[in-house]
Coordinates of N, CA and C in Angstrom, one line a residue:
X1 N 28.9 -11.9 -2.1 CA 28.5 -10.5 -2.3 C 27.3 -10.5 -3.3
X2 N 26.4 -9.6 -3.0 CA 25.2 -9.5 -3.8 C 25.2 -8.2 -4.5
X3 N 24.0 -7.9 -5.2 CA 23.9 -6.7 -5.9 C 22.5 -6.2 -5.8
X4 N 22.3 -4.9 -6.0 CA 20.9 -4.3 -6.0 C 20.3 -4.5 -7.4
X5 N 19.1 -5.0 -7.4 CA 18.4 -5.2 -8.7 C 17.1 -4.4 -8.7
X6 N 16.7 -3.8 -7.6 CA 15.5 -3.0 -7.7 C 15.5 -2.0 -6.5
X7 N 15.0 -0.8 -6.8 CA 14.9 0.3 -5.8 C 13.5 0.9 -5.9
X8 N 12.8 1.0 -4.8 CA 11.4 1.4 -4.7 C 11.3 2.5 -3.6
X9 N 10.6 3.5 -4.0 CA 10.2 4.6 -3.0 C 8.7 4.6 -2.8
X10 N 8.4 4.8 -1.5 CA 6.9 4.8 -1.1 C 6.7 6.3 -0.7
X11 N 6.0 7.1 -1.6 CA 5.8 8.5 -1.3 C 5.0 8.7 0.0
X12 N 4.1 7.8 0.3 CA 3.4 7.9 1.5 C 2.8 6.5 1.8
X13 N 2.3 6.3 3.0 CA 1.8 5.0 3.4 C 0.6 4.7 2.5
X14 N 0.5 3.4 2.1 CA -0.6 2.9 1.4 C -0.8 3.4 0.0
X15 N 0.2 4.1 -0.5 CA 0.2 4.6 -1.9 C 1.1 3.7 -2.8
X16 N 0.9 3.7 -4.1 CA 1.8 2.8 -4.9 C 3.2 3.2 -4.8
X17 N 4.1 2.2 -4.9 CA 5.5 2.5 -4.9 C 6.0 3.0 -6.3
X18 N 7.1 3.6 -6.3 CA 7.7 4.2 -7.5 C 9.1 3.6 -7.7
X19 N 9.3 2.9 -8.8 CA 10.6 2.3 -9.1 C 11.5 3.4 -9.6
X20 N 12.8 3.4 -9.1 CA 13.8 4.4 -9.5 C 15.1 3.6 -9.8
X21 N 15.9 4.3 -10.5 CA 17.3 3.7 -10.9 C 18.3 4.0 -9.7
X22 N 18.1 5.0 -9.0 CA 19.0 5.3 -7.9 C 18.2 6.2 -6.9
X23 N 18.7 6.2 -5.6 CA 18.1 7.0 -4.6 C 19.2 7.4 -3.6
X24 N 19.0 8.6 -3.0 CA 20.0 9.1 -2.0 C 19.6 8.6 -0.6
X25 N 20.6 7.9 0.0 CA 20.3 7.5 1.4 C 20.9 8.5 2.4
X26 N 20.0 9.0 3.3 CA 20.4 10.1 4.2 C 20.5 9.5 5.6
X27 N 21.6 9.8 6.3 CA 21.8 9.3 7.6 C 20.7 9.7 8.5
X28 N 20.2 8.8 9.3 CA 19.1 9.0 10.2 C 17.7 9.2 9.6
X29 N 17.6 9.2 8.3 CA 16.3 9.4 7.7 C 15.9 8.3 6.8
X30 N 16.7 7.8 5.9 CA 16.3 6.7 5.0 C 16.6 7.2 3.6
X31 N 15.8 6.7 2.6 CA 15.9 7.1 1.2 C 15.1 8.4 0.9
X32 N 15.8 9.3 0.3 CA 15.1 10.6 0.0 C 13.9 10.3 -1.0
X33 N 12.8 10.8 -0.6 CA 11.5 10.6 -1.4 C 10.7 9.4 -0.9
X34 N 11.2 8.7 0.2 CA 10.4 7.7 0.8 C 9.8 8.2 2.1
X35 N 8.7 7.7 2.4 CA 8.0 8.2 3.6 C 8.5 7.7 5.0
X36 N 9.4 6.8 5.0 CA 9.9 6.2 6.3 C 10.4 7.3 7.2
X37 N 11.4 8.1 6.8 CA 11.8 9.3 7.5 C 12.3 9.2 8.9
X38 N 12.9 8.1 9.3 CA 13.5 8.0 10.6 C 13.1 6.7 11.3
X39 N 13.5 6.6 12.6 CA 13.2 5.4 13.4 C 14.1 4.2 13.0
X40 N 13.7 3.0 13.3 CA 14.5 1.8 13.0 C 14.2 1.2 11.7
X41 N 13.1 1.7 11.0 CA 12.8 1.2 9.7 C 13.0 2.2 8.6
X42 N 14.2 2.8 8.5 CA 14.5 3.8 7.6 C 14.6 3.2 6.2
X43 N 15.1 2.0 6.1 CA 15.3 1.3 4.8 C 14.9 -0.1 5.0
X44 N 14.1 -0.7 4.0 CA 13.8 -2.1 4.0 C 14.4 -2.7 2.8
X45 N 14.9 -4.0 3.0 CA 15.5 -4.7 2.0 C 14.9 -6.1 1.9
X46 N 14.8 -6.7 0.7 CA 14.3 -8.0 0.5 C 15.2 -8.8 -0.5
X47 N 15.3 -10.1 -0.4 CA 16.1 -10.9 -1.3 C 15.2 -11.3 -2.5
X48 N 15.7 -11.1 -3.6 CA 15.0 -11.5 -4.9 C 14.7 -13.0 -4.8
X49 N 15.6 -13.8 -4.4 CA 15.4 -15.3 -4.4 C 14.3 -15.7 -3.4
X50 N 14.2 -15.1 -2.3 CA 13.1 -15.4 -1.4 C 11.7 -14.8 -1.8
X51 N 11.8 -13.7 -2.5 CA 10.6 -13.1 -3.1 C 10.0 -14.0 -4.2
X52 N 10.9 -14.6 -5.0 CA 10.5 -15.5 -6.1 C 9.9 -16.8 -5.5
X53 N 10.5 -17.2 -4.4 CA 10.0 -18.4 -3.7 C 8.6 -18.2 -3.2
X54 N 8.3 -17.0 -2.6 CA 7.0 -16.7 -2.1 C 6.0 -16.6 -3.2
X55 N 6.4 -16.0 -4.3 CA 5.5 -15.9 -5.5 C 5.2 -17.3 -6.1
X56 N 6.3 -18.1 -6.1 CA 6.1 -19.5 -6.6 C 5.0 -20.2 -5.8
X57 N 5.2 -20.1 -4.4 CA 4.2 -20.7 -3.5 C 2.8 -20.3 -3.8
X58 N 2.6 -19.0 -4.2 CA 1.3 -18.5 -4.5 C 0.8 -18.8 -5.9
X59 N 1.8 -19.1 -6.8 CA 1.4 -19.4 -8.2 C 1.2 -18.1 -9.0
X60 N 1.9 -17.0 -8.5 CA 1.8 -15.7 -9.2 C 3.2 -15.2 -9.5
X61 N 3.2 -14.4 -10.5 CA 4.4 -13.6 -10.8 C 4.1 -12.1 -10.5
X62 N 4.8 -11.6 -9.4 CA 4.5 -10.3 -9.0 C 5.8 -9.4 -9.0
X63 N 5.6 -8.2 -9.3 CA 6.7 -7.2 -9.3 C 7.4 -7.1 -7.9
X64 N 8.7 -6.9 -7.9 CA 9.4 -6.7 -6.6 C 8.8 -5.6 -5.8
X65 N 8.2 -4.6 -6.5 CA 7.6 -3.5 -5.8 C 6.4 -3.8 -5.0
X66 N 5.8 -5.0 -5.3 CA 4.6 -5.4 -4.6 C 4.8 -5.5 -3.1
X67 N 6.0 -6.0 -2.7 CA 6.4 -6.2 -1.3 C 6.5 -4.8 -0.6
X68 N 6.7 -3.8 -1.3 CA 6.9 -2.4 -0.8 C 8.2 -2.2 0.0
X69 N 9.2 -3.1 -0.3 CA 10.6 -3.0 0.3 C 11.3 -1.9 -0.6
X70 N 12.2 -1.2 0.0 CA 13.0 -0.2 -0.7 C 14.0 -0.7 -1.7
X71 N 14.7 -1.8 -1.2 CA 15.8 -2.3 -2.0 C 15.7 -3.8 -2.2
X72 N 15.7 -4.2 -3.4 CA 15.7 -5.7 -3.7 C 17.1 -6.1 -4.1
X73 N 17.6 -7.1 -3.4 CA 19.0 -7.6 -3.7 C 19.0 -9.0 -4.1
X74 N 20.0 -9.4 -4.8 CA 20.1 -10.8 -5.2 C 21.5 -11.3 -4.8
X75 N 21.6 -12.6 -4.5 CA 23.0 -13.1 -4.2 C 23.5 -12.9 -2.9
X76 N 22.7 -12.5 -1.9 CA 23.1 -12.3 -0.5 C 22.0 -12.7 0.4
X77 N 22.4 -13.5 1.5 CA 21.4 -13.9 2.5 C 21.2 -12.8 3.5
X78 N 20.1 -12.1 3.5 CA 19.8 -11.0 4.5 C 19.6 -11.5 5.9
X79 N 19.2 -12.8 6.1 CA 18.9 -13.3 7.4 C 20.1 -13.3 8.3
X80 N 21.3 -13.3 7.7 CA 22.5 -13.3 8.5 C 23.0 -11.9 8.9
X81 N 22.2 -10.9 8.4 CA 22.7 -9.5 8.6 C 22.1 -8.9 9.8
X82 N 21.1 -9.5 10.5 CA 20.5 -8.9 11.7 C 21.6 -8.6 12.7
X83 N 21.6 -7.3 13.2 CA 22.6 -6.8 14.2 C 23.9 -6.4 13.6
X84 N 24.1 -6.7 12.3 CA 25.3 -6.3 11.6 C 25.0 -5.1 10.7
X85 N 25.9 -4.9 9.7 CA 25.8 -3.8 8.8 C 26.0 -4.3 7.4
X86 N 25.2 -3.7 6.5 CA 25.3 -4.0 5.1 C 25.9 -2.8 4.4
X87 N 26.9 -3.1 3.6 CA 27.6 -2.0 2.8 C 26.9 -2.1 1.4
X88 N 26.2 -1.1 1.0 CA 25.5 -1.0 -0.2 C 26.2 0.1 -1.0
X89 N 27.2 -0.2 -1.8 CA 28.0 0.8 -2.4 C 28.7 1.6 -1.4
X90 N 28.5 2.9 -1.4 CA 29.0 3.8 -0.4 C 28.2 3.9 0.9
X91 N 27.0 3.4 0.8 CA 26.0 3.5 1.9 C 26.2 2.4 2.9
X92 N 26.1 2.7 4.2 CA 26.1 1.7 5.3 C 24.8 1.7 6.0
X93 N 24.2 0.5 6.1 CA 22.9 0.3 6.8 C 23.1 -0.6 8.0
X94 N 22.8 -0.2 9.1 CA 22.8 -1.0 10.3 C 21.5 -1.8 10.4
X95 N 21.5 -3.1 10.2 CA 20.3 -3.9 10.1 C 19.8 -4.2 11.5
X96 N 18.5 -3.8 11.8 CA 17.9 -3.8 13.1 C 17.1 -5.1 13.2
X97 N 16.3 -5.5 12.2 CA 15.5 -6.7 12.4 C 14.8 -7.2 11.2
X98 N 14.1 -8.3 11.3 CA 13.3 -8.8 10.3 C 12.1 -8.0 10.0
X99 N 11.7 -7.8 8.7 CA 10.5 -7.1 8.4 C 9.4 -8.1 8.3
X100 N 8.4 -8.0 9.2 CA 7.3 -9.0 9.2 C 6.2 -8.5 8.2
X101 N 5.8 -9.3 7.3 CA 4.7 -8.9 6.4 C 3.4 -8.6 7.1
X102 N 2.7 -7.6 6.6 CA 1.5 -7.2 7.2 C 0.3 -7.6 6.3
X103 N -0.9 -7.4 6.8 CA -2.1 -7.8 6.1 C -2.3 -7.1 4.7
X104 N -1.6 -5.9 4.5 CA -1.6 -5.2 3.3 C -1.1 -6.1 2.1
X105 N -0.3 -7.1 2.4 CA 0.2 -7.9 1.4 C -0.9 -8.7 0.7
X106 N -1.9 -9.1 1.5 CA -3.0 -9.9 1.0 C -3.9 -9.0 0.1
X107 N -3.8 -7.7 0.2 CA -4.6 -6.8 -0.7 C -3.9 -6.9 -2.1
X108 N -2.6 -7.2 -2.2 CA -1.9 -7.3 -3.5 C -2.2 -8.7 -4.1
X109 N -2.2 -9.7 -3.2 CA -2.4 -11.1 -3.7 C -2.8 -11.9 -2.5
X110 N -4.0 -12.5 -2.6 CA -4.5 -13.3 -1.5 C -3.4 -14.4 -1.1
X111 N -3.1 -14.4 0.2 CA -2.1 -15.4 0.7 C -0.7 -14.9 0.7
X112 N -0.4 -13.7 0.2 CA 1.0 -13.2 0.2 C 1.5 -13.0 1.5
X113 N 0.8 -12.5 2.5 CA 1.3 -12.3 3.8 C 1.8 -13.6 4.4
X114 N 1.1 -14.7 4.3 CA 1.5 -16.0 4.8 C 2.7 -16.5 4.0
X115 N 2.7 -16.3 2.7 CA 3.8 -16.8 1.8 C 5.1 -16.1 2.2
X116 N 5.0 -14.9 2.7 CA 6.2 -14.1 3.0 C 6.7 -14.3 4.5
X117 N 5.9 -15.0 5.3 CA 6.2 -15.2 6.7 C 7.4 -16.1 7.1
X118 N 7.6 -17.2 6.4 CA 8.7 -18.1 6.9 C 10.1 -17.6 6.3
X119 N 11.1 -18.0 7.0 CA 12.5 -17.9 6.5 C 12.9 -16.5 6.0
X120 N 12.5 -15.5 6.7 CA 12.9 -14.1 6.4 C 12.5 -13.7 5.0
X121 N 11.5 -14.3 4.5 CA 11.0 -13.9 3.1 C 10.5 -12.4 3.0
X122 N 10.1 -11.9 4.2 CA 9.7 -10.5 4.2 C 10.8 -9.5 4.2
X123 N 12.0 -10.0 4.4 CA 13.2 -9.1 4.3 C 13.6 -8.6 5.7
X124 N 14.4 -7.5 5.7 CA 15.0 -6.9 6.9 C 14.8 -5.4 6.8
X125 N 15.0 -4.7 7.9 CA 15.0 -3.3 7.9 C 16.1 -2.7 8.8
X126 N 16.5 -1.5 8.5 CA 17.6 -0.9 9.3 C 17.7 0.6 9.2
X127 N 18.7 1.1 9.8 CA 19.0 2.6 9.8 C 20.2 2.9 8.9
X128 N 20.1 4.0 8.2 CA 21.3 4.5 7.4 C 22.3 5.1 8.4
X129 N 23.5 4.6 8.4 CA 24.5 5.1 9.3 C 25.6 5.8 8.5
X130 N 25.7 5.6 7.2 CA 26.6 6.3 6.3 C 25.8 6.5 5.0
X131 N 25.6 7.8 4.6 CA 24.8 8.1 3.5 C 25.5 8.0 2.2
X132 N 24.8 8.2 1.1 CA 25.3 8.2 -0.2 C 24.2 7.8 -1.2
X133 N 24.7 7.4 -2.4 CA 23.7 7.0 -3.5 C 23.7 5.5 -3.6
X134 N 22.4 5.0 -3.7 CA 22.2 3.5 -3.9 C 21.7 3.5 -5.4
X135 N 22.3 2.6 -6.2 CA 21.8 2.5 -7.6 C 21.7 1.0 -8.0
X136 N 20.9 0.8 -9.0 CA 20.7 -0.5 -9.6 C 22.1 -1.0 -10.0
X137 N 22.5 -2.2 -9.6 CA 23.8 -2.8 -10.0 C 24.8 -2.6 -8.9
X138 N 24.5 -1.8 -7.9 CA 25.4 -1.5 -6.8 C 25.7 -2.8 -6.0
X139 N 26.9 -3.1 -5.6 CA 27.2 -4.3 -4.8 C 26.7 -4.1 -3.4
X140 N 26.4 -5.3 -2.8 CA 25.9 -5.3 -1.4 C 26.7 -6.4 -0.7
X141 N 27.2 -6.1 0.5 CA 27.9 -7.1 1.2 C 27.7 -6.9 2.7
X142 N 27.7 -8.0 3.4 CA 27.6 -8.0 4.9 C 28.9 -7.6 5.4
X143 N 29.0 -6.6 6.3 CA 30.2 -6.2 7.0 C 30.2 -7.1 8.3
X144 N 31.3 -7.7 8.5 CA 31.3 -8.6 9.7 C 30.8 -7.9 11.0
X145 N 30.1 -8.6 11.8 CA 29.7 -8.1 13.1 C 30.9 -7.7 13.9
X146 N 30.8 -6.5 14.6 CA 32.0 -6.1 15.4 C 32.3 -7.1 16.5
X147 N 33.6 -7.4 16.6 CA 34.0 -8.3 17.6 C 33.9 -7.6 19.0
X148 N 33.4 -8.3 20.0 CA 33.4 -7.8 21.3 C 34.7 -8.0 22.0
X149 N 35.1 -7.0 22.8 CA 36.4 -7.1 23.4 C 36.3 -8.1 24.5
X150 N 37.3 -9.0 24.7 CA 37.3 -10.0 25.8 C 37.3 -9.3 27.1
X151 N 36.7 -9.9 28.1 CA 36.7 -9.3 29.5 C 38.1 -9.0 29.9
X152 N 38.3 -7.9 30.5 CA 39.6 -7.5 31.1 C 40.6 -7.0 30.1
X153 N 40.2 -6.8 28.9 CA 41.1 -6.3 27.9 C 41.4 -4.8 27.9
X154 N 40.6 -4.1 28.7 CA 40.8 -2.6 28.9 C 41.6 -2.4 30.2
X155 N 42.5 -1.5 30.1 CA 43.3 -1.2 31.3 C 42.4 -0.6 32.5

C-alpha cells in the first residue's frame, strides 16, 4: 500500500501547477480545479521513487510539480496498475495507460523528457469512477484486476 505525498492542479495547459493539500475528484471529470476535464486522462499519477530516479539521472533536484502530474504517490508500483483500479482513499481511479512525457519536460530541465521515458517514470493516467476527496497522506492501493468468467460459466 502506498500513500499520497503531493497533489497538483493545472489551472490550464502550459501554466504553472498549484500545490494543494486536498482536491475533489469528480466522476467523469477529474480533479476539481484542474484543466483535464474528461476523457481518458482525467487524473495523472506518478511515483515519487521513479521521479527521484529521473532527477538523479539528470543531476537535479526538482519539485514533484515539475512533472505536472496531479497526484504523487510513494510506496506503490504504478506500472502494475494499467487496466486495473487504484483506490485513493474514497476515490476510485480506473487506470487507462502510461503517461508518456512530452517535450515540455525539457523546458523545465534539459533532458527531463528522456529521463522520464523508461520504466513508467512518467507515471500513469486514468478516469475517476468513484468520486470523493484526495488528500495528502491518503492511502493508495491497487484493487485487483477483475477476474474474467471462465468460458461456459453463464447459463
